[in-house]
């Protein structure tokens, strides 16, 4: 009888107990809108779609903005897009004024561009009881040498910023370019094909990052997921939420994810590649990631995106 009870308890543990949920912070780069120039009406539709999808799925998120995008005759309407993010309870961080690369910009100019990137955002945040605390490197490029990176990050620290790292990504910008192009040509079939491929790739990428984290740290860390403020993501939020749920990943605010002690590890990467942080730690620890199983972006998406941006 005892062994029967034991077996029952084991069965419960195997099938009845909820799986422990991991954490993931969603971050959206290039606010208010990623990609090609958009009219105010297009930008409003994109922002509305993204925020509705986040709210519907109860997903907290932070967006990283480039204030250069706000310039022009529609400035007030474009600033209002950022206000919508804050009104929806989302956060905003600094992604530089003009989306420069630290690899290709002198440090003093890069610092000035970062400071300029908070001109409008800082008072907007203050009006919502928030302060600007997070910086995300454009292209994830953190300078050609460790000395430049350390010097810039010392400036960030002195100005109350922390770097928002990336420990999960899905090449969403590549798919987004192809999707935007298809929509622009009115080719719904091509757009929906690109979206299907995007979601298939996202499911594979999320699973890979979980595996890579275990390979590096023996456990699943709290992930920070890089996405972009694209029409593709605006049209995919329900499906992305489902992928996260299938992976037992619970969306949390960036601060919560950053409480994982892994983010206290200083990495020694000082090279030009805009790598995410698992790769940077892999470099620091001389420990390989399972890149042999990294999913490939479909060749058609890759080729179309390259042709579009050539
Ligand atoms: Zn960016």
Short mmCIF file of C-alpha atoms and ligand atoms in Angstrom, two decimals:
data_model
loop_
_atom_site.label_atom_id
_atom_site.label_comp_id
_atom_site.label_asym_id
_atom_site.label_seq_id
_atom_site.Cartn_x
_atom_site.Cartn_y
_atom_site.Cartn_z
CA UNK A 1 0.00 0.00 0.00
CA UNK A 2 2.80 2.35 0.96
CA UNK A 3 4.53 1.76 -2.34
CA UNK A 4 1.24 2.36 -4.18
CA UNK A 5 0.88 5.72 -2.38
CA UNK A 6 4.46 6.44 -3.20
CA UNK A 7 3.85 5.69 -6.86
CA UNK A 8 0.77 7.92 -6.82
CA UNK A 9 2.76 10.74 -5.26
CA UNK A 10 5.44 10.31 -7.91
CA UNK A 11 2.81 10.32 -10.65
CA UNK A 12 1.41 13.55 -9.24
CA UNK A 13 4.85 15.07 -9.20
CA UNK A 14 5.41 14.08 -12.80
CA UNK A 15 2.09 15.12 -14.31
CA UNK A 16 0.16 17.09 -11.73
CA UNK A 17 2.64 19.56 -10.32
CA UNK A 18 2.96 22.86 -12.13
CA UNK A 19 6.27 23.33 -13.88
CA UNK A 20 8.40 26.04 -12.36
CA UNK A 21 8.05 29.16 -14.45
CA UNK A 22 11.14 31.01 -15.56
CA UNK A 23 11.16 34.77 -15.96
CA UNK A 24 11.58 36.89 -19.06
CA UNK A 25 11.61 40.67 -19.45
CA UNK A 26 10.33 41.95 -22.79
CA UNK A 27 12.21 44.91 -24.25
CA UNK A 28 11.33 46.76 -27.45
CA UNK A 29 14.00 48.78 -29.25
CA UNK A 30 13.72 51.74 -31.61
CA UNK A 31 10.63 53.44 -30.17
CA UNK A 32 8.40 54.87 -31.29
CA UNK A 33 8.62 52.71 -34.43
CA UNK A 34 11.21 50.38 -35.88
CA UNK A 35 12.05 50.34 -39.57
CA UNK A 36 11.17 52.54 -42.50
CA UNK A 37 9.68 56.03 -42.12
CA UNK A 38 6.06 55.85 -41.05
CA UNK A 39 3.37 58.49 -41.26
CA UNK A 40 1.81 59.51 -37.95
CA UNK A 41 -1.29 57.42 -38.76
CA UNK A 42 0.89 54.34 -39.44
CA UNK A 43 2.93 54.95 -36.29
CA UNK A 44 -0.26 55.31 -34.22
CA UNK A 45 -1.62 52.05 -35.60
CA UNK A 46 1.64 50.26 -34.82
CA UNK A 47 1.86 51.65 -31.28
CA UNK A 48 -1.80 50.89 -30.59
CA UNK A 49 -1.43 47.32 -31.83
CA UNK A 50 1.68 46.69 -29.78
CA UNK A 51 0.25 48.16 -26.57
CA UNK A 52 -3.14 46.45 -26.99
CA UNK A 53 -1.35 43.12 -27.48
CA UNK A 54 0.82 43.65 -24.41
CA UNK A 55 -2.16 44.66 -22.27
CA UNK A 56 -4.39 41.84 -23.56
CA UNK A 57 -1.73 39.30 -22.58
CA UNK A 58 -0.77 41.09 -19.36
CA UNK A 59 2.83 41.54 -20.48
CA UNK A 60 4.94 44.24 -18.84
CA UNK A 61 7.55 45.76 -21.14
CA UNK A 62 10.13 48.48 -21.56
CA UNK A 63 10.73 50.36 -24.79
CA UNK A 64 14.00 52.05 -25.76
CA UNK A 65 13.56 55.23 -27.77
CA UNK A 66 15.50 57.29 -30.29
CA UNK A 67 14.39 60.89 -29.91
CA UNK A 68 15.64 61.72 -33.40
CA UNK A 69 12.55 59.91 -34.68
CA UNK A 70 10.38 62.55 -32.98
CA UNK A 71 11.78 65.45 -35.03
CA UNK A 72 9.76 67.02 -37.82
CA UNK A 73 6.40 68.68 -38.35
CA UNK A 74 4.51 65.95 -36.43
CA UNK A 75 6.66 66.19 -33.32
CA UNK A 76 3.80 66.55 -30.80
CA UNK A 77 1.93 63.57 -32.29
CA UNK A 78 5.08 61.45 -32.19
CA UNK A 79 5.83 62.43 -28.58
CA UNK A 80 2.25 61.38 -27.80
CA UNK A 81 3.19 57.85 -28.93
CA UNK A 82 5.73 57.67 -26.10
CA UNK A 83 3.13 59.00 -23.66
CA UNK A 84 0.86 56.13 -24.70
CA UNK A 85 3.57 53.65 -23.64
CA UNK A 86 3.84 55.29 -20.23
CA UNK A 87 0.05 55.61 -19.84
CA UNK A 88 -0.17 51.86 -20.50
CA UNK A 89 2.16 51.28 -17.53
CA UNK A 90 5.20 50.46 -19.67
CA UNK A 91 8.68 51.88 -19.10
CA UNK A 92 10.98 53.76 -21.45
CA UNK A 93 14.76 53.72 -21.60
CA UNK A 94 17.42 55.51 -23.65
CA UNK A 95 18.62 54.02 -26.96
CA UNK A 96 20.62 57.08 -27.99
CA UNK A 97 19.28 60.13 -29.82
CA UNK A 98 20.33 59.06 -33.32
CA UNK A 99 20.87 55.29 -32.97
CA UNK A 100 24.65 55.54 -33.39
CA UNK A 101 27.12 52.68 -33.04
CA UNK A 102 29.83 53.09 -30.41
CA UNK A 103 32.05 51.03 -32.75
CA UNK A 104 31.93 53.79 -35.36
CA UNK A 105 31.50 56.95 -33.25
CA UNK A 106 34.12 58.79 -31.15
CA UNK A 107 33.38 58.45 -27.43
CA UNK A 108 32.73 62.16 -26.80
CA UNK A 109 30.21 62.34 -29.67
CA UNK A 110 28.53 59.15 -28.49
CA UNK A 111 28.22 60.47 -24.93
CA UNK A 112 26.72 63.73 -26.26
CA UNK A 113 24.25 61.74 -28.38
CA UNK A 114 23.19 59.64 -25.38
CA UNK A 115 22.65 62.78 -23.26
CA UNK A 116 20.66 64.37 -26.10
CA UNK A 117 18.52 61.22 -26.19
CA UNK A 118 16.92 62.02 -22.84
CA UNK A 119 15.81 65.62 -23.58
CA UNK A 120 12.15 64.76 -24.13
CA UNK A 121 12.01 61.37 -22.46
CA UNK A 122 13.25 62.42 -19.03
CA UNK A 123 10.46 64.97 -18.37
CA UNK A 124 7.88 62.53 -19.82
CA UNK A 125 9.06 59.87 -17.38
CA UNK A 126 9.08 62.37 -14.51
CA UNK A 127 5.43 63.26 -15.26
CA UNK A 128 4.67 59.54 -14.76
CA UNK A 129 6.68 59.32 -11.54
CA UNK A 130 9.48 57.46 -13.31
CA UNK A 131 13.10 58.22 -13.96
CA UNK A 132 15.33 57.26 -16.87
CA UNK A 133 17.48 54.39 -15.63
CA UNK A 134 18.13 52.05 -18.54
CA UNK A 135 20.35 52.32 -21.59
CA UNK A 136 20.37 49.88 -24.49
CA UNK A 137 23.30 49.90 -26.94
CA UNK A 138 22.12 50.46 -30.53
CA UNK A 139 23.09 47.37 -32.61
CA UNK A 140 24.31 46.00 -29.21
CA UNK A 141 27.65 47.47 -30.31
CA UNK A 142 29.61 48.48 -27.23
CA UNK A 143 32.83 49.85 -28.75
CA UNK A 144 35.91 48.40 -30.38
CA UNK A 145 37.87 48.07 -27.16
CA UNK A 146 37.22 47.29 -23.55
CA UNK A 147 38.75 50.67 -22.61
CA UNK A 148 36.14 52.58 -24.66
CA UNK A 149 33.34 50.42 -23.30
CA UNK A 150 34.46 50.88 -19.69
CA UNK A 151 34.82 54.65 -20.19
CA UNK A 152 31.32 54.95 -21.63
CA UNK A 153 29.81 52.73 -18.95
CA UNK A 154 31.49 54.86 -16.25
CA UNK A 155 29.64 57.85 -17.77
CA UNK A 156 26.39 55.86 -17.73
CA UNK A 157 26.85 54.95 -14.05
CA UNK A 158 27.64 58.55 -13.13
CA UNK A 159 24.39 59.57 -14.82
CA UNK A 160 22.23 56.98 -13.05
CA UNK A 161 21.97 54.50 -15.93
CA UNK A 162 22.38 50.77 -16.11
CA UNK A 163 23.01 48.89 -19.32
CA UNK A 164 20.05 46.73 -20.34
CA UNK A 165 21.70 43.53 -21.54
CA UNK A 166 20.14 41.02 -23.94
CA UNK A 167 20.00 37.30 -23.20
CA UNK A 168 17.34 36.24 -25.69
CA UNK A 169 16.68 37.45 -29.21
CA UNK A 170 14.98 36.26 -32.36
CA UNK A 171 16.35 38.33 -35.28
CA UNK A 172 12.91 39.96 -35.37
CA UNK A 173 14.21 42.98 -37.30
CA UNK A 174 15.07 40.81 -40.30
CA UNK A 175 11.58 39.35 -40.49
CA UNK A 176 10.08 42.80 -39.78
CA UNK A 177 11.82 44.34 -42.82
CA UNK A 178 10.44 41.60 -45.07
CA UNK A 179 6.97 41.90 -43.49
CA UNK A 180 6.89 45.70 -43.90
CA UNK A 181 7.96 45.38 -47.52
CA UNK A 182 5.23 42.81 -48.26
CA UNK A 183 2.56 44.96 -46.56
CA UNK A 184 3.84 48.04 -48.43
CA UNK A 185 3.37 46.19 -51.74
CA UNK A 186 -0.08 45.03 -50.63
CA UNK A 187 1.07 41.40 -50.82
CA UNK A 188 -0.87 39.90 -47.89
CA UNK A 189 0.15 36.34 -48.76
CA UNK A 190 3.87 37.20 -48.56
CA UNK A 191 3.30 39.11 -45.32
CA UNK A 192 1.51 36.24 -43.67
CA UNK A 193 4.18 33.79 -44.91
CA UNK A 194 6.89 35.99 -43.34
CA UNK A 195 4.91 36.16 -40.10
CA UNK A 196 4.47 32.37 -39.95
CA UNK A 197 8.21 31.91 -40.52
CA UNK A 198 8.92 34.52 -37.87
CA UNK A 199 6.83 32.73 -35.25
CA UNK A 200 8.34 29.35 -36.09
CA UNK A 201 11.82 30.87 -35.78
CA UNK A 202 10.87 32.61 -32.50
CA UNK A 203 9.72 29.33 -30.94
CA UNK A 204 13.03 27.69 -31.93
CA UNK A 205 15.11 30.68 -30.75
CA UNK A 206 13.41 30.87 -27.34
CA UNK A 207 13.99 27.14 -26.81
CA UNK A 208 17.64 27.53 -27.88
CA UNK A 209 18.35 30.37 -25.42
CA UNK A 210 16.91 28.27 -22.58
CA UNK A 211 19.22 25.44 -23.59
CA UNK A 212 22.21 27.79 -24.00
CA UNK A 213 21.63 29.21 -20.51
CA UNK A 214 21.72 25.71 -19.03
CA UNK A 215 24.91 24.92 -21.00
CA UNK A 216 26.60 28.03 -19.59
CA UNK A 217 25.22 28.27 -16.05
CA UNK A 218 23.61 24.89 -15.35
CA UNK A 219 20.23 26.59 -15.00
CA UNK A 220 17.79 28.87 -16.74
CA UNK A 221 18.57 32.47 -15.95
CA UNK A 222 15.97 35.24 -15.94
CA UNK A 223 16.03 36.28 -19.57
CA UNK A 224 15.99 39.74 -21.14
CA UNK A 225 14.35 39.40 -24.57
CA UNK A 226 15.23 41.91 -27.32
CA UNK A 227 12.41 42.74 -29.71
CA UNK A 228 11.70 45.83 -31.82
CA UNK A 229 8.71 48.17 -31.98
CA UNK A 230 7.69 46.78 -35.37
CA UNK A 231 4.37 46.26 -37.11
CA UNK A 232 5.30 42.57 -37.23
CA UNK A 233 5.45 42.37 -33.43
CA UNK A 234 2.28 44.48 -33.15
CA UNK A 235 0.56 41.82 -35.27
CA UNK A 236 2.16 38.92 -33.35
CA UNK A 237 1.79 39.66 -29.65
CA UNK A 238 -0.79 36.94 -28.94
CA UNK A 239 1.35 34.33 -30.67
CA UNK A 240 4.52 35.51 -28.90
CA UNK A 241 2.70 35.37 -25.55
CA UNK A 242 1.68 31.78 -26.38
CA UNK A 243 5.28 30.83 -27.22
CA UNK A 244 6.45 32.24 -23.87
CA UNK A 245 3.66 30.37 -22.05
CA UNK A 246 4.58 27.12 -23.83
CA UNK A 247 8.11 27.63 -22.55
CA UNK A 248 6.84 28.30 -19.00
CA UNK A 249 8.33 31.79 -19.17
CA UNK A 250 6.59 34.41 -17.08
CA UNK A 251 6.96 37.99 -18.33
CA UNK A 252 8.33 40.32 -15.65
CA UNK A 253 9.60 43.89 -15.49
CA UNK A 254 13.21 44.48 -16.43
CA UNK A 255 14.20 45.27 -12.81
CA UNK A 256 12.85 41.90 -11.72
CA UNK A 257 14.79 40.00 -14.37
CA UNK A 258 17.92 41.97 -13.52
CA UNK A 259 17.78 40.71 -9.92
CA UNK A 260 19.19 37.44 -11.23
CA UNK A 261 22.78 37.40 -9.88
CA UNK A 262 24.00 36.48 -13.36
CA UNK A 263 23.64 40.16 -14.31
CA UNK A 264 26.27 41.08 -11.71
CA UNK A 265 28.90 39.17 -13.68
CA UNK A 266 31.18 41.57 -15.49
CA UNK A 267 31.97 40.31 -18.94
CA UNK A 268 35.29 41.11 -20.55
CA UNK A 269 34.08 41.45 -24.10
CA UNK A 270 35.68 44.47 -25.75
CA UNK A 271 35.26 43.66 -29.42
CA UNK A 272 33.21 45.11 -32.25
CA UNK A 273 30.54 42.40 -32.57
CA UNK A 274 27.08 43.37 -31.34
CA UNK A 275 26.63 40.11 -29.47
CA UNK A 276 24.04 39.32 -26.84
CA UNK A 277 25.25 38.58 -23.32
CA UNK A 278 25.32 34.78 -23.35
CA UNK A 279 27.91 35.06 -26.11
CA UNK A 280 29.81 37.68 -24.10
CA UNK A 281 29.88 35.44 -21.00
CA UNK A 282 30.81 32.49 -23.18
CA UNK A 283 33.82 34.55 -24.35
CA UNK A 284 34.67 35.57 -20.76
CA UNK A 285 34.47 32.02 -19.37
CA UNK A 286 36.00 30.29 -22.44
CA UNK A 287 32.96 28.05 -22.45
CA UNK A 288 31.18 27.12 -25.69
CA UNK A 289 27.49 27.65 -26.41
CA UNK A 290 25.60 24.97 -28.36
CA UNK A 291 25.71 26.97 -31.59
CA UNK A 292 25.48 23.78 -33.68
CA UNK A 293 21.77 23.70 -32.80
CA UNK A 294 21.13 27.45 -33.26
CA UNK A 295 18.14 27.87 -35.59
CA UNK A 296 18.88 29.42 -38.99
CA UNK A 297 16.88 32.37 -40.30
CA UNK A 298 15.14 30.98 -43.44
CA UNK A 299 17.26 31.66 -46.54
CA UNK A 300 14.39 33.45 -48.28
CA UNK A 301 13.97 35.92 -45.40
CA UNK A 302 17.70 36.50 -45.23
CA UNK A 303 18.05 37.12 -48.97
CA UNK A 304 15.00 39.41 -49.17
CA UNK A 305 16.11 41.45 -46.16
CA UNK A 306 19.61 41.89 -47.62
CA UNK A 307 18.18 42.96 -50.97
CA UNK A 308 15.92 45.49 -49.23
CA UNK A 309 18.66 47.11 -47.19
CA UNK A 310 21.41 47.06 -49.82
ZN1 LIG B 1 18.03 49.76 -32.11
#
